Coordinates of C-alpha atoms in Angstrom, one line a residue:
X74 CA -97.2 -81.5 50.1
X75 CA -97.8 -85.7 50.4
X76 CA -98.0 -87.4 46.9
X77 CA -100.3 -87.6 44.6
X78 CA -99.0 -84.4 42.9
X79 CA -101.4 -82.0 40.7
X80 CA -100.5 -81.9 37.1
X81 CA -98.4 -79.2 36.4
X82 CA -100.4 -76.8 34.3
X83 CA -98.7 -73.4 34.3
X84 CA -95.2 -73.0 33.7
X85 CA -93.7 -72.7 37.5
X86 CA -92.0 -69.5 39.0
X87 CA -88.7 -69.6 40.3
X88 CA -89.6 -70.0 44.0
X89 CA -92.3 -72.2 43.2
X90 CA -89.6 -74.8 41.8
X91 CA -87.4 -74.3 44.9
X92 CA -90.8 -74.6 47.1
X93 CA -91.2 -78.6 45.0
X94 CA -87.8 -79.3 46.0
X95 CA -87.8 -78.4 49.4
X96 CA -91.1 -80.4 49.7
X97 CA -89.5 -83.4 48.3
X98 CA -86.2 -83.4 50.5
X99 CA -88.9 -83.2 53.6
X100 CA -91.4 -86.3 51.9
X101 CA -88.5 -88.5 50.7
X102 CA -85.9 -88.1 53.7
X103 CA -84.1 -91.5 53.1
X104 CA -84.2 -91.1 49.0
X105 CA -83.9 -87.2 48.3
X106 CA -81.4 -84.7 49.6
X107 CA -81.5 -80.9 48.6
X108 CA -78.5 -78.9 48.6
X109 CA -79.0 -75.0 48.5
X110 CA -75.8 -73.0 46.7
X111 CA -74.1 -70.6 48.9
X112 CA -73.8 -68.1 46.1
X113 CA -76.8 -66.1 45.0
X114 CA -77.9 -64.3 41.5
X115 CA -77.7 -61.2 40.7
X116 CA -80.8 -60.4 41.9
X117 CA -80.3 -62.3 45.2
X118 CA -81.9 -65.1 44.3
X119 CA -80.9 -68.7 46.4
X120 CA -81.4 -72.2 43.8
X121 CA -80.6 -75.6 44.8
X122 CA -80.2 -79.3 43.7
X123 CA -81.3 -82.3 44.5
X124 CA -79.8 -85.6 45.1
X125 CA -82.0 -89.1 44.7
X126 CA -80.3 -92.5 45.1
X127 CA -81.4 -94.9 47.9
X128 CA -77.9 -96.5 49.1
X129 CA -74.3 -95.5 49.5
X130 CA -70.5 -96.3 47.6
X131 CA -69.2 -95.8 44.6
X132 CA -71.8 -95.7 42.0
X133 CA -72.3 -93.7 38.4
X134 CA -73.6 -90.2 39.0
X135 CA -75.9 -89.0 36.4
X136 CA -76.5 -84.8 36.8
X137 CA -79.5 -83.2 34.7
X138 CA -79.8 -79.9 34.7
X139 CA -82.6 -77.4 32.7
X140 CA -83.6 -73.4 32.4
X141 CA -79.9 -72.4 31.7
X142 CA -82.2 -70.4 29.1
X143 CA -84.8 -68.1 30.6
X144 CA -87.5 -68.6 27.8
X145 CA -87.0 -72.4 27.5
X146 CA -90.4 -72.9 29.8
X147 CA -90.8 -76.6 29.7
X148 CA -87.5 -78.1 30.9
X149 CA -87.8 -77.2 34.5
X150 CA -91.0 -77.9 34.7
X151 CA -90.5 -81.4 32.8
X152 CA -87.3 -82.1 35.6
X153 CA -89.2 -81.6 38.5
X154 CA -91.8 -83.6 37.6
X155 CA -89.3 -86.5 36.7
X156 CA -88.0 -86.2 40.1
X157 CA -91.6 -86.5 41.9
X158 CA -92.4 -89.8 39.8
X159 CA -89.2 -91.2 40.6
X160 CA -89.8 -90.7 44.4
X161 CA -93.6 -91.9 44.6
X162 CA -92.7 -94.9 42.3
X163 CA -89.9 -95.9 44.3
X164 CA -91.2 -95.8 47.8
X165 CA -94.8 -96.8 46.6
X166 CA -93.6 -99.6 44.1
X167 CA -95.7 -98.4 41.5
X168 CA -95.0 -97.6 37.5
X169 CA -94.9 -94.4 36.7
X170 CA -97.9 -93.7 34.2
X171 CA -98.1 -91.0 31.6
X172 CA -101.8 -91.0 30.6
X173 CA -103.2 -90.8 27.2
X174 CA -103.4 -87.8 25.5
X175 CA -104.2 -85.5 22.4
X176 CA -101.8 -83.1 21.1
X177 CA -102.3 -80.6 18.5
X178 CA -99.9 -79.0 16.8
X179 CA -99.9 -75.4 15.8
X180 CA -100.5 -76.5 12.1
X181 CA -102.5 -79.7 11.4
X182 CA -104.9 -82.2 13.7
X183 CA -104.7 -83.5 17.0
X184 CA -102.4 -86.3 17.2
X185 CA -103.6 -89.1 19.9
X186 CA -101.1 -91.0 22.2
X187 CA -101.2 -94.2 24.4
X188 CA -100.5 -94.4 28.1
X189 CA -97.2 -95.4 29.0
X190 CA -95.5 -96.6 31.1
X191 CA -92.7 -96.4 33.4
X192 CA -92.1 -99.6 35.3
X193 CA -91.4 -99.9 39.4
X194 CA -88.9 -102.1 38.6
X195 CA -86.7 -99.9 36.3
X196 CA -87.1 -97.3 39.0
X197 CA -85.6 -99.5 41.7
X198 CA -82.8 -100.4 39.8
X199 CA -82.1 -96.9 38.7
X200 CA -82.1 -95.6 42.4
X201 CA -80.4 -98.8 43.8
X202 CA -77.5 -98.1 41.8
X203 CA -77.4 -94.5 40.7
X204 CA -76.6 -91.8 41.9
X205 CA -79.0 -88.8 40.4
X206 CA -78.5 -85.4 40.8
X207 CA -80.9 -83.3 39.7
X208 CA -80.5 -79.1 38.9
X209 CA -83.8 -78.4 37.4
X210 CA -83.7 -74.5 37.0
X211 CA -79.5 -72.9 36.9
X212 CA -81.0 -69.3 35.5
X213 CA -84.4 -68.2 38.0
X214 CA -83.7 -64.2 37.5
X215 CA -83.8 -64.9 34.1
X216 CA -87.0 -67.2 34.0
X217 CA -88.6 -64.9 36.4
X218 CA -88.0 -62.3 33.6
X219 CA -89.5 -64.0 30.9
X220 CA -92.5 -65.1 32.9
X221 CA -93.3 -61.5 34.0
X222 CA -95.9 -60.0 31.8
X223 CA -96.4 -58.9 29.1
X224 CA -94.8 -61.9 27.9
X225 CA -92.5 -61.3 25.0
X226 CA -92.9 -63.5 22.0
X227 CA -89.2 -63.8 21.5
X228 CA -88.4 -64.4 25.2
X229 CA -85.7 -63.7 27.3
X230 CA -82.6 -65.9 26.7
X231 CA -79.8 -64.7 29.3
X232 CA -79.3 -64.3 33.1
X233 CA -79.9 -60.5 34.8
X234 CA -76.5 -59.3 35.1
X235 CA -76.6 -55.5 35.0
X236 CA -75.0 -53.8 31.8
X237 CA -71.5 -52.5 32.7
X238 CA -71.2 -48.7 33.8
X239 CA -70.0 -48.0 30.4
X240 CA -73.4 -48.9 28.5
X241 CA -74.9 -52.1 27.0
X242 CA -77.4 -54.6 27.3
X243 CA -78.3 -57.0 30.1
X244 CA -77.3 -59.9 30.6
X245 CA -75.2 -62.9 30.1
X246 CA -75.9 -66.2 27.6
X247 CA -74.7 -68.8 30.5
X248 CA -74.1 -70.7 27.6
X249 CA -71.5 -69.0 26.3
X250 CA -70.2 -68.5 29.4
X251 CA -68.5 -72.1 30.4
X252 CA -64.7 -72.2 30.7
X253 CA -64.2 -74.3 27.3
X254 CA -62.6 -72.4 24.4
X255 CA -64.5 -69.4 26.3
X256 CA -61.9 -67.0 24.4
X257 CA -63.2 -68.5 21.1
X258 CA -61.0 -65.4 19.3
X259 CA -57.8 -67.5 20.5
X260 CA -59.2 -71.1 19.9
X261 CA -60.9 -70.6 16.6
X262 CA -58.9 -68.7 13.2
X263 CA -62.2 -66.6 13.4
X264 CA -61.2 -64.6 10.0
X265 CA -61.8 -68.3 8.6
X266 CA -65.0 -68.9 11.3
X267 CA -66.9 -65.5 9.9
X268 CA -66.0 -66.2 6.5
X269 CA -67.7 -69.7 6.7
X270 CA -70.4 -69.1 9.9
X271 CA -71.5 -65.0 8.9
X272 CA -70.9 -64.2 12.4
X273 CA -68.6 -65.0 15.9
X274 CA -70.0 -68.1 17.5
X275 CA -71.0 -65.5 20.5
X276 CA -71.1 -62.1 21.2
X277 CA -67.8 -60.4 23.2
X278 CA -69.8 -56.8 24.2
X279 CA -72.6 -56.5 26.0
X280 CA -73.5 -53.9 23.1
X281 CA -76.2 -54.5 21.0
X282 CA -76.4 -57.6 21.5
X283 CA -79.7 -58.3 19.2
X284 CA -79.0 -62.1 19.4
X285 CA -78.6 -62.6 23.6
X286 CA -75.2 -64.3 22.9
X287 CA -72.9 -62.2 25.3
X288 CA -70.1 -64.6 26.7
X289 CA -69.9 -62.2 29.7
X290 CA -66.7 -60.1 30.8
X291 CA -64.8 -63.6 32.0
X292 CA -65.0 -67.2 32.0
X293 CA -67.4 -68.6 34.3
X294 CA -68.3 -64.9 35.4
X295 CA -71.8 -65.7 36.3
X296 CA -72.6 -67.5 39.6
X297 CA -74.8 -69.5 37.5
X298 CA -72.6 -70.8 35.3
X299 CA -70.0 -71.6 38.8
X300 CA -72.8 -73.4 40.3
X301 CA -72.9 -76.0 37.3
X302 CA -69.0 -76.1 36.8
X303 CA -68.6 -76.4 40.8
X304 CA -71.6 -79.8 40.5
X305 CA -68.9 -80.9 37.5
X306 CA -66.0 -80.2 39.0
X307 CA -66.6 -82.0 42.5
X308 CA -69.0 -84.7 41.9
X309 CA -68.0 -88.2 40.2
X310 CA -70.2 -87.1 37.3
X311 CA -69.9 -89.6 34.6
X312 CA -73.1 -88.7 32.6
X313 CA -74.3 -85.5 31.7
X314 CA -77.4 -83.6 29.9
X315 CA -78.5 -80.6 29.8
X316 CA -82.2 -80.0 28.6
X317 CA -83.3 -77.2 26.4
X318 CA -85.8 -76.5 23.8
X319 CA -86.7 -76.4 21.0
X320 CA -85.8 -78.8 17.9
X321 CA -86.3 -82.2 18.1
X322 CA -82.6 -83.0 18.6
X323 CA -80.0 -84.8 20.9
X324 CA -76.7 -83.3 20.8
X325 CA -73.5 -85.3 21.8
X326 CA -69.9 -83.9 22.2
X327 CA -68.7 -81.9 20.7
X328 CA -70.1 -78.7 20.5
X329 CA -66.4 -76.9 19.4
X330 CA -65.5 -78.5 16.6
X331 CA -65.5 -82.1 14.5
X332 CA -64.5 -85.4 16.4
X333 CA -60.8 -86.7 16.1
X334 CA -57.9 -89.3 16.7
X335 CA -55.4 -87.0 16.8
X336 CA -54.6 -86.8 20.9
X337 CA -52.8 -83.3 19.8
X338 CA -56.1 -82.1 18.6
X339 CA -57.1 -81.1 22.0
X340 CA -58.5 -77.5 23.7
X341 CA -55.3 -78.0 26.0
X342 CA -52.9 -77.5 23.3
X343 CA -52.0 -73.8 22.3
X344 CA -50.5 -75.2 19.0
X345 CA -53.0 -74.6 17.7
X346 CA -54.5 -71.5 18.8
X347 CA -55.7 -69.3 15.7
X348 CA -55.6 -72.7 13.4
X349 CA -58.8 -74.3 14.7
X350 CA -61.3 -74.1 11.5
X351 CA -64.4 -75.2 13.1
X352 CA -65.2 -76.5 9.5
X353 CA -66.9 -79.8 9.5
X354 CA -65.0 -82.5 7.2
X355 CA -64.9 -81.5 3.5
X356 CA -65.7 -78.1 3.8
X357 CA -65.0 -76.7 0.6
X358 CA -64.6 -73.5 2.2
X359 CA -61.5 -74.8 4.2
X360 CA -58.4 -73.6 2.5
X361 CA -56.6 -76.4 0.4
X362 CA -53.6 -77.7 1.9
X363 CA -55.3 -77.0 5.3
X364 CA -55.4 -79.2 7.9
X365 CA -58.6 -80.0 9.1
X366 CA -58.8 -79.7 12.9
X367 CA -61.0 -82.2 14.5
X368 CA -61.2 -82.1 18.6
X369 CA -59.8 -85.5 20.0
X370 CA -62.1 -87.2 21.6
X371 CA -61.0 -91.1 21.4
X372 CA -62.9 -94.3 20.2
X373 CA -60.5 -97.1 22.1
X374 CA -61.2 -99.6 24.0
X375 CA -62.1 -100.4 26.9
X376 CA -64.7 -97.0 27.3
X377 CA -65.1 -96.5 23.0
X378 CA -66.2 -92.7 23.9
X379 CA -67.2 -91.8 20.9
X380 CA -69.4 -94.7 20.0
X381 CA -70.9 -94.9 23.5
X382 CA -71.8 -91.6 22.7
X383 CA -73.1 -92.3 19.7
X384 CA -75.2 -95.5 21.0
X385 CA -76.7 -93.7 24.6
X386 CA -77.8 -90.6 22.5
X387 CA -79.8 -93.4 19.8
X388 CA -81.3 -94.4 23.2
X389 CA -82.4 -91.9 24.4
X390 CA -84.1 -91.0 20.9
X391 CA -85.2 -94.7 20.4
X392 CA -86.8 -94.7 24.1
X393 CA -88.7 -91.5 22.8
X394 CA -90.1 -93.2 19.8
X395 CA -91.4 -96.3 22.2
X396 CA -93.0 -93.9 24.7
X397 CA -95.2 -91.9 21.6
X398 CA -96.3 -95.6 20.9
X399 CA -97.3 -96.5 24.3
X400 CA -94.7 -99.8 24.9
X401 CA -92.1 -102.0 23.5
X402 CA -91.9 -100.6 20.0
X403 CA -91.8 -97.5 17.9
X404 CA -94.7 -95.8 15.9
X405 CA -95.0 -97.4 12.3
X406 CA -93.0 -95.2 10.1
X407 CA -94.4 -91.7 9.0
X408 CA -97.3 -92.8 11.4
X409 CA -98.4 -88.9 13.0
X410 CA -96.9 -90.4 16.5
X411 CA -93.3 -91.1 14.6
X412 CA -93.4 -87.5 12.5
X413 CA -94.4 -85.4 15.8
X414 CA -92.0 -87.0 18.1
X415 CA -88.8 -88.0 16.1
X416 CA -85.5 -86.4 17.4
X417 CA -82.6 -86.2 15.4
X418 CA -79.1 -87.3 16.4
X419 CA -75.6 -86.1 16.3
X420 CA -72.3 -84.0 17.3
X421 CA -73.4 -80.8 18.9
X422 CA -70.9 -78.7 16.2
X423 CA -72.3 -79.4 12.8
X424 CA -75.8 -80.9 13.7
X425 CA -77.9 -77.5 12.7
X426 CA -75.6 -77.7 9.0
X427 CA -76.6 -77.3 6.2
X428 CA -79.6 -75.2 7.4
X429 CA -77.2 -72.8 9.4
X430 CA -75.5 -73.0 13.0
X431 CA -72.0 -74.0 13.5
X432 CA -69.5 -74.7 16.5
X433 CA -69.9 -73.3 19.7
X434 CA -67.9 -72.6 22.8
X435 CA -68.2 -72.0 25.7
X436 CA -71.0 -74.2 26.9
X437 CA -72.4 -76.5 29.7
X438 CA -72.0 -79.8 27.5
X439 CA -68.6 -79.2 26.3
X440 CA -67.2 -78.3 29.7
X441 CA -68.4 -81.5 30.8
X442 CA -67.2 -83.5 28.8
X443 CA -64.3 -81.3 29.0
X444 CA -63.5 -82.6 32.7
X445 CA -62.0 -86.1 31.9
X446 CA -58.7 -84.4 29.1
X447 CA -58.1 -81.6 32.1
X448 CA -57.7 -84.8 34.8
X449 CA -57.2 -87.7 33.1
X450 CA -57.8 -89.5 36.3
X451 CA -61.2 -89.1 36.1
X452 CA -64.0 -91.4 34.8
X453 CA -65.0 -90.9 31.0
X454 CA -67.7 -88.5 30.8
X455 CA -70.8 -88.6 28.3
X456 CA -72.3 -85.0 27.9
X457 CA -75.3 -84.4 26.4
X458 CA -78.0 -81.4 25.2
X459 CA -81.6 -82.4 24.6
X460 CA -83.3 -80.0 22.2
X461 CA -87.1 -80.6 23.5
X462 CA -89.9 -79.8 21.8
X463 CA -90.8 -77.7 18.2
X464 CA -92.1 -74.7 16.7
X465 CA -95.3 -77.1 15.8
X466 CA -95.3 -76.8 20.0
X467 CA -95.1 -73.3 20.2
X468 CA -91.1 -73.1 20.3
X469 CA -89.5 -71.9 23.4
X470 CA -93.3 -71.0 25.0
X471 CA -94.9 -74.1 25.0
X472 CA -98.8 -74.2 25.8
X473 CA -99.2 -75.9 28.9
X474 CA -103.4 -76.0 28.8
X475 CA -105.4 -79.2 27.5
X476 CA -105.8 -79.0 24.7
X477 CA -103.6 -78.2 22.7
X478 CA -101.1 -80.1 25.6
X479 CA -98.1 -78.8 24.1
X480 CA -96.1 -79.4 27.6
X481 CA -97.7 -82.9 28.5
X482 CA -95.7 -84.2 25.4
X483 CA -92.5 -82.6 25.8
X484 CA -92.7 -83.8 29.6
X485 CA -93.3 -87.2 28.4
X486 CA -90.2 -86.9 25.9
X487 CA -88.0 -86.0 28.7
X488 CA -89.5 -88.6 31.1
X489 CA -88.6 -90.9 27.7
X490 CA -85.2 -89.6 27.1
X491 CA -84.0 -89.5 30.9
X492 CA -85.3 -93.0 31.4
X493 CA -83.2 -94.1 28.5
X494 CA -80.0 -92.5 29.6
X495 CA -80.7 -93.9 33.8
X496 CA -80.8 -97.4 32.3
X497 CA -77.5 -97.4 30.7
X498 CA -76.2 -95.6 33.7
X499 CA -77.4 -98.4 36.3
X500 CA -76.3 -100.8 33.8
X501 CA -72.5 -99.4 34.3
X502 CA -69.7 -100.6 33.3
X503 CA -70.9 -101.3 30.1
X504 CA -69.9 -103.7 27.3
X505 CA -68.3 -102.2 24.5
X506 CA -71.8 -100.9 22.5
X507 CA -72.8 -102.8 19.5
X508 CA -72.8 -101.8 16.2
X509 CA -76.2 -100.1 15.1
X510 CA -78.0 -102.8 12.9
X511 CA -78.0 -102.8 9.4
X512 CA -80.4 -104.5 7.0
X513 CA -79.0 -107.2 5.2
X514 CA -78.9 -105.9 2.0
X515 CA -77.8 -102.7 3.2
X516 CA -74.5 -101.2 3.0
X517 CA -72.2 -98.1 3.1
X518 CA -73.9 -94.7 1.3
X519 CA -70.6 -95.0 -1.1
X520 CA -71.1 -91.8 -3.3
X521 CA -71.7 -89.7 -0.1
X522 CA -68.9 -91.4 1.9
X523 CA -66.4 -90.4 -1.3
X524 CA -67.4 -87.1 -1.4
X525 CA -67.9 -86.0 2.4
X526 CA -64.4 -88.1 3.2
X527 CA -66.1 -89.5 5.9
X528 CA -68.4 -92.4 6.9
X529 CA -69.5 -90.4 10.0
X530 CA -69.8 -87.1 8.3
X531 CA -73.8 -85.9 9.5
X532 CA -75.3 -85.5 6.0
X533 CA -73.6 -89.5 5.1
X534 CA -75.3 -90.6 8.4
X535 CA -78.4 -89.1 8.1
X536 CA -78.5 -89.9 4.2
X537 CA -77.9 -93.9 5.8
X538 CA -80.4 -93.4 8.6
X539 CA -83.1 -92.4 5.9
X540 CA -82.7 -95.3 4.1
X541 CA -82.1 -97.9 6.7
X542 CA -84.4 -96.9 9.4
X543 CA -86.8 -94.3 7.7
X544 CA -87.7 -96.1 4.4
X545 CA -87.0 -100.0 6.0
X546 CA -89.5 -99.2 8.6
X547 CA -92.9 -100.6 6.6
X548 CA -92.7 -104.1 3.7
X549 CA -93.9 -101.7 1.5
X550 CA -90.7 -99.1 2.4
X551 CA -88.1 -102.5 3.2
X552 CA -89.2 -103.9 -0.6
X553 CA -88.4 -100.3 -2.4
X554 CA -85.1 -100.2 -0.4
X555 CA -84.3 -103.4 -1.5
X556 CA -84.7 -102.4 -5.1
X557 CA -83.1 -98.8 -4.6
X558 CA -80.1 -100.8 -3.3
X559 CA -79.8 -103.7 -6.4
X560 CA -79.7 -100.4 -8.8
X561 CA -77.8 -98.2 -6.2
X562 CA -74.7 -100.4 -5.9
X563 CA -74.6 -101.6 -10.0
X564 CA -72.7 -98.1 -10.5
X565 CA -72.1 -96.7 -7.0
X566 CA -68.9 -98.4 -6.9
X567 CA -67.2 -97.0 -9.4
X568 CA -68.4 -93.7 -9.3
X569 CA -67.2 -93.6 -5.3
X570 CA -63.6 -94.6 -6.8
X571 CA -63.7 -91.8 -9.7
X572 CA -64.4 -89.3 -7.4
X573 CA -62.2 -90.2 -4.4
X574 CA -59.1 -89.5 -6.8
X575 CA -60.9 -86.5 -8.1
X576 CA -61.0 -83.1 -5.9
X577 CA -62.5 -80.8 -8.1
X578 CA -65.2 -83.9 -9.1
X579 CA -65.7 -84.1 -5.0
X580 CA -66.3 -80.7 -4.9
X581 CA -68.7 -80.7 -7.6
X582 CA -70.8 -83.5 -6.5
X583 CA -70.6 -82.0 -2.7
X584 CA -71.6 -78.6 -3.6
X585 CA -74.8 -79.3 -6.8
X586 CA -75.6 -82.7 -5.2
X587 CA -75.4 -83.8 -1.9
X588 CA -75.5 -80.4 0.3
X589 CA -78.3 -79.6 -1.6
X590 CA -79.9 -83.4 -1.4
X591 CA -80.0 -83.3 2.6
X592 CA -81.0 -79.6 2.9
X593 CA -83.9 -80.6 1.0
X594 CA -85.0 -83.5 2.8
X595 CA -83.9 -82.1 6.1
X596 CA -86.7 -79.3 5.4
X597 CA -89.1 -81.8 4.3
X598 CA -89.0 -84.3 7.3
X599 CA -88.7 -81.5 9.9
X600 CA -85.4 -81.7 11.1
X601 CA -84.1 -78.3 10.5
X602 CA -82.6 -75.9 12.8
X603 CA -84.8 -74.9 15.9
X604 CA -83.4 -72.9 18.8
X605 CA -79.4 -72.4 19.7
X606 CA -78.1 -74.3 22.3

């Protein structure tokens, strides 16, 4: 059908999604190319992608793809919608407006938002010098599943494979089911992963499987999990996300364990098979005299992966903060726009600590980022997982009607996000990123950097964002930092420097003070754990 578009306001069956995209390869000839996969489900089900640049040569490819999760409504939906605006902006020259609206959350009153905007010119420069691929629905047998009535509260998380002849459930979690670390009982000492985690990081039977975390009987044993591997594996993709819901959170690599130097320190290496702890830095649950293993992923110039990481995943969230406020500049701290639509940053392994959740393999984000250590040839490449929407949203179900407009926000978050992440992309190659700015009065979190052993240890960086973006966000807030600071650093010094050559006095603060510090406030702000990637 010819632009405008109706609002989506139903969550879209499968065929209905490959219906939009072959209706926007015929409108946008020149701009939009859909390719259909030559493998089908299990259920005999064809899906496609779509490409959307306008010119030729080498350029940075940017692949999004959503529904790897059946009961994850909104991400599809969200994707498809992104890839109409883009389209009708470009050719029209138009911005891309996301009306007003009112959202109310499960618990509390409506919260009201501006219009905002997306402008024509962003879009031409994204499509003049990107190239986009877009993969808006990898799992339809399992979305068709979950949107068959009755509808189960829960919802369906895995594809439709048939349970094996021997017995067992349905299914596959295709997010398991990636070719990284997809034997997790060879990569991981999982005597040491149970004893810390409660449980494997995914299921190995299809047999009871209460959780819908089956790997599946073989790496990439789904053609659903092939058809995203084949997109990674043959395209120059040099950005990556993947969009799920729900939690508020943008997830950078990696999802297997904590971030290293050591070049050793790699999946590749079977050194280390049976060694890998999975423990984030400090653990006290990791043996003493144990090494801690940390996958290498390296911070040198000229490409500083893991700080480019670092910075596009803060814009992205920083993006999502300036569209709740309708332009140029974030919601005034603990303003309702800033509390309903703040997402939380960090490594995919340890960001759901010290509320639960810990590494794990096997998925879409990890195998992408994956690609540049198994051909070193290629490009770097930054993966990502976007953790849309909330249980204040109605979780993995969110209500599309108006009110309560559940879906019209999480569709403007992605809009947000994406936007954020096309930018840096058509800006390629980038300077080396900036440092994040500090106030300045501000400095380290010195107690929390002693006794975590490391600066960029989540709870140290989450305990420094609190107080120099959180509380520095109002006078009011800046004037109390200031003060917390003067009386902060008088003794924070020499307490750092007593426990650094003190383990058991580490341990101790660790365990009674700071674990317990962040779970606290984690709870309290909202940033707690939501759904598994």
């Amino acid at each position: 059908m010819p632009p405008p578009y109706p609002e989506i306001t139903a969550p879209l069956r499968p065929q209905q999604i490959e219906d939009a995209l072959a209706d926007l390869a015929t409108t946008f000839p020149t701009l939009c190319t859909r390719t259909v996969f030559t493998g089908k489900t299990h259920e005999g089900r064809s899906h496609s992608y779509l490409k959307i640049a306008n010119g030729t040569g080498e350029r940075p490819a940017v692949l999004v793809t959503g529904g790897v999760h059946a009961r994850e409504w909104a991400p599809p939906d969200a994707l498809v919608t992104f890839a109409r605006n883009l389209l009708v902006s470009f050719q029209s020259g138009t911005d891309i407006t996301i009306p007003a609206m009112e959202v109310t959350p499960l618990t509390g009153p409506p919260v009201r938002y501006r219009p905002w905007k997306i402008k024509a010119s962003d879009v031409a420069g994204i499509l003049n010098k990107v190239d986009l691929y877009i993969f808006p629905l990898v799992n339809p047998d399992g979305r068709e599943f979950d949107l068959t009535p009755p509808i189960d509260p829960i919802g369906w998380r895995k594809n439709r494979r048939p349970p094996p002849p021997a017995g067992g459930d349905i299914g596959v979690d295709l997010n398991r089911n990636f070719n990284i670390a997809w034997k997790f009982e060879d990569y991981y000492d999982l005597p040491l992963y149970v004893s810390r985690y409660g449980e494997e990081p995914a299921k190995r039977t299809p047999v009871g499987d209460i959780n819908q975390l089956y790997r599946g009987p073989n790496e990439h044993s789904e053609q659903e999990t092939r058809n995203v591997e084949s997109l990674l594996d043959t395209l120059p993709v040099h950005y990556y996300v993947d969009v799920h819901m729900f939690g508020r959170k943008i997830l950078h690599s990696w999802g297997l364990d904590g971030n290293g130097n050591d070049p050793a320190m790699s999946f590749t290496n079977p050194a280390f098979n049976n060694k890998r702890d999975g423990m984030i830095a400090g653990d006290p649950a990791l043996p003493l005299g144990r090494t801690d293993y940390k996958e290498y992923l390296p911070d040198d110039p000229p490409h500083k992966i893991r700080s480019r990481a670092v910075f596009i995943a803060n814009a992205m969230r920083d993006e999502i903060l300036r569209a709740a406020n309708g332009g140029a500049t974030p919601p005034a701290a603990s303003s309702p726009q800033q509390n309903h639509s703040d997402y939380e940053v960090g490594p995919s392994a340890f960001l759901y600590l010290p509320v639960g959740g810990g590494p794990t393999p096997g998925c879409a984000d990890d195998y992408a980022c994956s690609r540049q250590f198994v051909n070193p040839a290629r490009k770097p490449i930054f993966a990502y997982t976007i953790e849309t929407g909330h249980p204040e949203e109605q979780g993995f179900h969110c209500n599309y009607a108006n009110p309560p407009g559940h879906f019209r926000k999480i569709n403007r978050e992605v809009h947000a996000a994406l936007l954020a992440l096309l930018k840096v992309a058509a800006a390629s190659p980038l300077a080396p990123p900036a440092p994040s700015p500090r106030p300045p009065n501000s400095g380290p979190c010195l107690i929390a950097t002693a006794t975590m052993g490391d600066a960029g240890h989540p709870d140290v960086v989450f305990l420094r964002a609190l107080r120099d973006e959180r509380l520095r966000a109002t006078p009011r807030g800046a004037r109390l930092a200031d003060l917390l600071d003067r009386v902060y650093y008088s003794f924070s010094p020499a307490v750092a420097r007593y426990i650094e050559g003190r383990p058991r006095a580490r341990t101790a603060v660790r365990l009674l003070v700071i674990r317990p510090l962040v779970a606290v406030l984690r709870r309290a702000l909202g940033t707690g754990k939501g759904g598994r990637r």
